[in-house]
Amino acid sequence: MVFSFDKLVGIHEQALSIRTKRNELLASNLANVDTPGYKARDIDFKAALSEANSNQQGAFMKKTHARHLSNGMPGLPNAELLYREPSQPSLDGNTVDAQVEQAEFGENALRYQASLHFLDRRFKGIISALRGE
């Protein structure tokens, strides 16, 4: 019997990668809460996961010219970087709302842990099956 690693982990591998990048963006936003003119950035997780899933199935986007610009997110070749709209714009042009960023960071971290837990249970199930338990 042959096991396919891709079938074993499903979309959780891409989900963890996207959530890691999103955590980096949210942490950067929080680190720049007092930086004048800083624009809060984020990614649309659902769109990025959908695109990563379609890329896994062979629909890769390719640069056709060396001077084409990338989106600046090396781990996510085609994820669109979004700028958050401020609920209360500041006088210095900074769009980071610390409370919003902390809430988003917490939710993203919780969902990251859920994906890790799912993968852990999946691997433990495979190990049990291989041992004949």
Short mmCIF file of C-alpha atoms in Angstrom, two decimals:
data_model
loop_
_atom_site.label_atom_id
_atom_site.label_comp_id
_atom_site.label_asym_id
_atom_site.label_seq_id
_atom_site.Cartn_x
_atom_site.Cartn_y
_atom_site.Cartn_z
CA MET A 1 0.00 0.00 0.00
CA VAL A 2 1.37 3.40 -0.98
CA PHE A 3 0.72 6.49 1.17
CA SER A 4 0.55 9.91 -0.40
CA PHE A 5 1.84 12.58 1.97
CA ASP A 6 -0.28 15.20 0.17
CA LYS A 7 -3.44 13.18 0.76
CA LEU A 8 -2.43 12.57 4.37
CA VAL A 9 -2.05 16.23 5.35
CA GLY A 10 -4.57 17.70 2.91
CA ILE A 11 -4.70 21.48 2.88
CA HIS A 12 -3.31 21.80 6.39
CA GLU A 13 0.27 22.16 5.14
CA GLN A 14 -0.70 25.22 3.10
CA ALA A 15 -2.92 26.51 5.91
CA LEU A 16 -0.01 26.41 8.37
CA SER A 17 2.26 28.21 5.90
CA ILE A 18 -0.30 30.94 5.24
CA ARG A 19 -1.09 31.35 8.94
CA THR A 20 2.65 31.66 9.68
CA LYS A 21 3.00 34.44 7.11
CA ARG A 22 -0.13 36.12 8.45
CA ASN A 23 1.26 35.99 12.00
CA GLU A 24 4.43 37.68 10.73
CA LEU A 25 2.39 40.46 9.13
CA LEU A 26 0.23 40.98 12.22
CA ALA A 27 3.31 41.02 14.47
CA SER A 28 4.88 43.59 12.15
CA ASN A 29 1.75 45.71 12.42
CA LEU A 30 1.89 45.56 16.22
CA ALA A 31 5.59 46.41 16.23
CA ASN A 32 4.87 49.51 14.13
CA VAL A 33 1.88 50.78 16.10
CA ASP A 34 3.70 54.08 16.81
CA THR A 35 5.47 54.47 13.46
CA PRO A 36 4.17 57.56 11.61
CA GLY A 37 2.75 56.75 8.20
CA TYR A 38 2.85 52.97 8.69
CA LYS A 39 0.02 51.15 6.90
CA ALA A 40 -1.35 48.01 8.58
CA ARG A 41 -1.05 45.00 6.26
CA ASP A 42 -2.79 41.65 6.13
CA ILE A 43 -3.67 38.83 3.75
CA ASP A 44 -7.04 37.30 2.95
CA PHE A 45 -6.58 33.81 4.38
CA LYS A 46 -9.45 32.20 2.47
CA ALA A 47 -8.31 33.59 -0.87
CA ALA A 48 -4.67 32.64 -0.21
CA LEU A 49 -5.63 29.10 0.82
CA SER A 50 -7.88 28.70 -2.21
CA GLU A 51 -5.08 29.86 -4.46
CA ALA A 52 -2.51 27.62 -2.75
CA ASN A 53 -4.87 24.68 -3.15
CA SER A 54 -5.35 25.36 -6.86
CA ASN A 55 -1.57 25.78 -7.25
CA GLN A 56 -1.09 22.38 -5.66
CA GLN A 57 -3.30 20.93 -8.37
CA GLY A 58 -1.04 22.25 -11.13
CA ALA A 59 -2.34 25.74 -11.89
CA PHE A 60 0.89 27.59 -11.05
CA MET A 61 1.27 31.22 -11.98
CA LYS A 62 4.63 31.89 -13.57
CA LYS A 63 6.65 35.00 -14.18
CA THR A 64 7.09 35.36 -17.92
CA HIS A 65 9.66 38.11 -17.63
CA ALA A 66 12.54 38.65 -15.20
CA ARG A 67 11.33 42.17 -14.41
CA HIS A 68 7.83 41.13 -13.32
CA LEU A 69 7.21 42.09 -9.72
CA SER A 70 6.44 39.60 -7.00
CA ASN A 71 4.05 40.34 -4.17
CA GLY A 72 6.84 40.44 -1.59
CA MET A 73 5.73 37.29 0.21
CA PRO A 74 8.24 34.58 -0.71
CA GLY A 75 6.38 31.72 1.00
CA LEU A 76 3.13 32.58 -0.75
CA PRO A 77 3.85 33.19 -4.41
CA ASN A 78 0.51 34.72 -5.37
CA ALA A 79 -1.09 35.84 -2.09
CA GLU A 80 -2.26 39.42 -2.35
CA LEU A 81 -0.97 41.78 0.32
CA LEU A 82 -3.85 43.92 1.60
CA TYR A 83 -3.85 47.17 3.56
CA ARG A 84 -6.25 47.44 6.47
CA GLU A 85 -8.73 50.31 6.48
CA PRO A 86 -8.54 52.19 9.80
CA SER A 87 -11.68 52.56 11.89
CA GLN A 88 -10.22 55.75 13.40
CA PRO A 89 -7.53 57.32 11.22
CA SER A 90 -4.66 58.92 13.10
CA LEU A 91 -3.15 62.32 12.41
CA ASP A 92 0.26 60.84 11.60
CA GLY A 93 -1.13 58.53 8.88
CA ASN A 94 -0.59 55.30 10.84
CA THR A 95 -3.45 52.84 10.22
CA VAL A 96 -2.58 50.30 12.95
CA ASP A 97 -5.27 49.75 15.59
CA ALA A 98 -3.54 47.76 18.34
CA GLN A 99 -6.78 46.20 19.58
CA VAL A 100 -7.78 44.99 16.12
CA GLU A 101 -4.29 43.61 15.47
CA GLN A 102 -4.17 41.80 18.82
CA ALA A 103 -7.59 40.25 18.21
CA GLU A 104 -6.61 39.13 14.69
CA PHE A 105 -3.28 37.80 15.98
CA GLY A 106 -5.01 35.80 18.73
CA GLU A 107 -7.59 34.33 16.36
CA ASN A 108 -4.92 33.43 13.81
CA ALA A 109 -2.76 31.79 16.49
CA LEU A 110 -5.74 29.77 17.74
CA ARG A 111 -6.53 28.53 14.24
CA TYR A 112 -2.85 27.69 13.69
CA GLN A 113 -2.92 25.55 16.84
CA ALA A 114 -6.10 23.83 15.63
CA SER A 115 -4.42 22.87 12.34
CA LEU A 116 -1.39 21.57 14.24
CA HIS A 117 -3.64 19.53 16.52
CA PHE A 118 -5.46 18.05 13.52
CA LEU A 119 -2.16 17.05 11.90
CA ASP A 120 -0.88 15.61 15.18
CA ARG A 121 -3.97 13.41 15.50
CA ARG A 122 -3.70 12.37 11.85
CA PHE A 123 -0.05 11.31 12.25
CA LYS A 124 -0.77 9.48 15.51
CA GLY A 125 -3.56 7.59 13.74
CA ILE A 126 -1.22 6.55 10.93
CA ILE A 127 1.45 5.45 13.42
CA SER A 128 -1.13 3.40 15.32
CA ALA A 129 -2.28 1.76 12.09
CA LEU A 130 1.30 0.92 11.10
CA ARG A 131 1.94 -0.64 14.51
CA GLY A 132 -1.26 -2.64 14.25
CA GLU A 133 -2.80 -1.13 17.38
#
